[in-house]
XYZ file of N, CA, C and O in Angstrom:
304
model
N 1.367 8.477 13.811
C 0.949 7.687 12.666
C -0.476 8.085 12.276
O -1.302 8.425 13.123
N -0.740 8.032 10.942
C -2.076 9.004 10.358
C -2.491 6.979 9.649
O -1.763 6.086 9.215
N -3.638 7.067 9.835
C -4.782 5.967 9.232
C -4.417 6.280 7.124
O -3.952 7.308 6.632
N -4.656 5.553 6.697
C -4.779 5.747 5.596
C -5.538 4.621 4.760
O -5.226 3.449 4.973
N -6.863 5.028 3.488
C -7.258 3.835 2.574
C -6.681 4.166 1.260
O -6.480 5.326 0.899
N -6.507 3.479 0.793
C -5.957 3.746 -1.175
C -7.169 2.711 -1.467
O -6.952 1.536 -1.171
N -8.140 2.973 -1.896
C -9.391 2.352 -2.790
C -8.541 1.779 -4.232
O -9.046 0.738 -4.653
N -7.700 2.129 -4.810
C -6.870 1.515 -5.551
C -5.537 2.450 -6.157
O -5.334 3.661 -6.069
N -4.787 1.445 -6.757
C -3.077 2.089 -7.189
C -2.923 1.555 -8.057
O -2.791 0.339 -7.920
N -2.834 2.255 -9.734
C -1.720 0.681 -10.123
C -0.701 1.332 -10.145
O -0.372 2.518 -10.170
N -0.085 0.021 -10.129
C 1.618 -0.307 -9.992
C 2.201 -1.322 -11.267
O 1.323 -2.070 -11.699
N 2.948 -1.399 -11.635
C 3.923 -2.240 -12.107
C 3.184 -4.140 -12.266
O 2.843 -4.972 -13.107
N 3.313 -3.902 -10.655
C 2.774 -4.973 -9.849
C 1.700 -5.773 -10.258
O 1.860 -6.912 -10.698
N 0.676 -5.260 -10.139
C -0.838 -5.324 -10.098
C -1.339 -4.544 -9.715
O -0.567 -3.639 -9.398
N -2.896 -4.223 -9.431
C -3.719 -3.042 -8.881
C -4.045 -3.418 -7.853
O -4.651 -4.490 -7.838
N -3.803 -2.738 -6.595
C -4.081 -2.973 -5.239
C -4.746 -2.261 -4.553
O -4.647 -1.112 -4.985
N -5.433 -2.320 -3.633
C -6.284 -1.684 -2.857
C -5.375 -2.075 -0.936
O -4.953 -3.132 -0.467
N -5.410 -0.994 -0.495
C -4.394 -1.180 0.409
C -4.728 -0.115 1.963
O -4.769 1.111 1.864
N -4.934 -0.813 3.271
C -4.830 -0.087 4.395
C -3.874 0.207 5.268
O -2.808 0.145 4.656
N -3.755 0.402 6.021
C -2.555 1.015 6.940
C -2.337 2.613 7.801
O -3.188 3.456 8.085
N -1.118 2.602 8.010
C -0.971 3.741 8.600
C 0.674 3.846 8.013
O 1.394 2.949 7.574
N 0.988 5.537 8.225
C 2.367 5.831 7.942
C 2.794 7.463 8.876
O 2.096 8.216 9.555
N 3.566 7.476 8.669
C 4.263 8.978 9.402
C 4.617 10.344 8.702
O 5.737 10.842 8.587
N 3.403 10.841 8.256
C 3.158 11.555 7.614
C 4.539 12.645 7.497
O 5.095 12.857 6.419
N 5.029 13.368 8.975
C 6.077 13.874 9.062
C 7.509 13.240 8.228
O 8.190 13.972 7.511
N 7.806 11.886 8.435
C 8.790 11.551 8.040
C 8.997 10.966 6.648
O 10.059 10.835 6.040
N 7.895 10.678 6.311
C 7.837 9.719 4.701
C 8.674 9.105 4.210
O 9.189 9.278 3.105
N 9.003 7.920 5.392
C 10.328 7.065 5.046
C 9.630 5.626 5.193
O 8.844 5.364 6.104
N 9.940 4.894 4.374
C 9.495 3.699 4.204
C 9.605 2.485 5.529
O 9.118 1.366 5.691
N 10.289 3.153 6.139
C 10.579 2.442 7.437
C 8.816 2.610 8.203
O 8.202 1.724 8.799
N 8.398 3.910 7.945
C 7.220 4.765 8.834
C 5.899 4.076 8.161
O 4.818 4.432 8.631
N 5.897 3.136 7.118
C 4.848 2.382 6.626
C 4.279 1.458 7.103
O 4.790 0.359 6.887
N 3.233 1.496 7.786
C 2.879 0.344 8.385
C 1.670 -0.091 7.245
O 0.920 0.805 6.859
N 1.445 -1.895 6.559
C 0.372 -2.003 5.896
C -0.421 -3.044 6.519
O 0.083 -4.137 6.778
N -1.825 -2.728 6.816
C -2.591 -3.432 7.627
C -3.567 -4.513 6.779
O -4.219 -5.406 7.320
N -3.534 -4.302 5.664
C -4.563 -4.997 4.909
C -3.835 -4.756 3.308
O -3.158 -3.742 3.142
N -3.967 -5.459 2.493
C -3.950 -5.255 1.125
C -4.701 -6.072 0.001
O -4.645 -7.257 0.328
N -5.269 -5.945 -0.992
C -5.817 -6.525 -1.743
C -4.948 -6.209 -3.192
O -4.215 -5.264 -3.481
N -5.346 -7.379 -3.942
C -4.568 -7.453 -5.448
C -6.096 -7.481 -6.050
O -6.964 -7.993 -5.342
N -6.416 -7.003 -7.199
C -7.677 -7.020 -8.207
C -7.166 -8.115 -9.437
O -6.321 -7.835 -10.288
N -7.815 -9.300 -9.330
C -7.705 -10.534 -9.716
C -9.042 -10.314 -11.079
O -9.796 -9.358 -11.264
N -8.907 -11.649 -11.859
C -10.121 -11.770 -12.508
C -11.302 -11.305 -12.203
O -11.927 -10.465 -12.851
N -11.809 -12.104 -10.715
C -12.894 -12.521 -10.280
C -12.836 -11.231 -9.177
O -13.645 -11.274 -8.250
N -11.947 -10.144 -9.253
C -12.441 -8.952 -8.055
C -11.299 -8.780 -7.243
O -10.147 -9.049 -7.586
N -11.633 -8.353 -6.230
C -10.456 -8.306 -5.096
C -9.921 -9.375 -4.375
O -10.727 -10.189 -3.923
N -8.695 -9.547 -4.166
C -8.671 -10.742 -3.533
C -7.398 -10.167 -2.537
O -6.624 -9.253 -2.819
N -7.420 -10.919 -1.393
C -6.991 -10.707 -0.246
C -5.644 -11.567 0.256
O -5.611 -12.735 0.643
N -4.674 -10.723 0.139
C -3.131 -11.285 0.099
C -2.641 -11.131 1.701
O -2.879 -10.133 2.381
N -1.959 -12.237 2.138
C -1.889 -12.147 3.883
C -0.449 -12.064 3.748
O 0.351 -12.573 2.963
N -0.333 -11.183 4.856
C 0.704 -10.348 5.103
C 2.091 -11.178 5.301
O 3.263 -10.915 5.031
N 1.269 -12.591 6.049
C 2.551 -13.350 6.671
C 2.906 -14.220 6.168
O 3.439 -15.179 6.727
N 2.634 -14.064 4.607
C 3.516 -14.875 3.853
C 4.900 -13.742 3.127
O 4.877 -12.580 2.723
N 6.164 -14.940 3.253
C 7.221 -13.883 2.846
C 7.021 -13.383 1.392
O 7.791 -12.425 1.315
N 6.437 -13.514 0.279
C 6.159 -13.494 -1.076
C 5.427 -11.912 -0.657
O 6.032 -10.894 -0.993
N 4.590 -11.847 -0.186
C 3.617 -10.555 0.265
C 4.378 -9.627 1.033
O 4.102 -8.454 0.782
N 5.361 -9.834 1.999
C 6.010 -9.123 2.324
C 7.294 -8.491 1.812
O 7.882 -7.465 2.156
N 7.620 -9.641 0.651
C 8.631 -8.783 -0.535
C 7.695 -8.023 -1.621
O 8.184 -7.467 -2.605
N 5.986 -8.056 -1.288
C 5.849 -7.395 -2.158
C 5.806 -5.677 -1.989
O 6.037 -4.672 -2.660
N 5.278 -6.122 -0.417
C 4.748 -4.623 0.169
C 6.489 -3.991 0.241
O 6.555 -2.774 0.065
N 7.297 -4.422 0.383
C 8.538 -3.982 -0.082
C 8.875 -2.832 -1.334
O 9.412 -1.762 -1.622
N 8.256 -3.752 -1.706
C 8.554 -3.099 -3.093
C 7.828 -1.963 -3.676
O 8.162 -1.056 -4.438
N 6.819 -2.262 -3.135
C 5.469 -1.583 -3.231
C 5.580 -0.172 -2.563
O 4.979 0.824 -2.966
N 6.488 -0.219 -1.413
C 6.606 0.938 -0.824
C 6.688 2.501 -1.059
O 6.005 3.390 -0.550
N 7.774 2.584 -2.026
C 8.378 3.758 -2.739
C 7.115 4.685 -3.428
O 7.056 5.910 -3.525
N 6.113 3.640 -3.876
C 5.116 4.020 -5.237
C 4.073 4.487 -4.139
O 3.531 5.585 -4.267
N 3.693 3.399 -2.710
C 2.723 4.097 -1.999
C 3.163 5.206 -0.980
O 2.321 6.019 -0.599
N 4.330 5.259 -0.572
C 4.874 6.219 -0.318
C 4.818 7.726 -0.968
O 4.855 8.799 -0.367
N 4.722 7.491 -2.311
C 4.850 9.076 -3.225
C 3.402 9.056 -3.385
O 3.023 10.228 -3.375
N 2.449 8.280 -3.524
C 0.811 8.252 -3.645
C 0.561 9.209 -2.617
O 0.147 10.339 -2.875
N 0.846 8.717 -1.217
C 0.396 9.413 0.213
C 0.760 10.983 0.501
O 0.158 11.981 0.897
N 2.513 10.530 -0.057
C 2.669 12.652 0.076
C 2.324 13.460 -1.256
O 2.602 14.660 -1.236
N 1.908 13.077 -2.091
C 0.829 13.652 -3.211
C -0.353 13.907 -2.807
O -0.619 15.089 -3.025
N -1.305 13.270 -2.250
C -2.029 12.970 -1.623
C -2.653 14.008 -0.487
O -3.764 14.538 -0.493
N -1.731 14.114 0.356
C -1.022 14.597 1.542
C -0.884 16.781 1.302
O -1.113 17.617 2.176
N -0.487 17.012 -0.027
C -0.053 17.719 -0.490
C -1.390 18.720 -1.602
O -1.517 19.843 -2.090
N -2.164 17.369 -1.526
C -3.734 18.163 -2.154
C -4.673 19.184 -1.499
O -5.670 19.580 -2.101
């Protein structure tokens, strides 16, 4: 597993700022681990916890888009 920061993404979603780690070799969404994430609100960054299920259908979803960010990324 390789460390990773995204200082920001947009998405669909909202604009997020997002930490973690993933498996660089395999680039399967299973291999995503997200350790931290932020949404950019009015008032700045704001800090979405993981262990609510709403956040965890988001990072769901979210996957595919930070997934292709990383092996782009990855590929520079």
């Amino acid at each position: 597993m390789v460390s990773f920061n995204i200082s920001r993404i947009n998405t669909p979603e909202g604009i997020f700022r997002l930490a973690g780690a993933w498996c660089r070799q395999s680039g399967l969404e299973e291999d995503l681990k997200i350790e931290s994430i932020e949404i950019l609100g009015t008032d700045g960054w704001v800090a979405l916890k993981l262990s609510q299920p709403q956040v965890a259908a988001l990072t769901g979803k979210l996957a595919p888009q930070l997934l292709a960010h990383l092996l782009g990324q990855d590929q520079a």
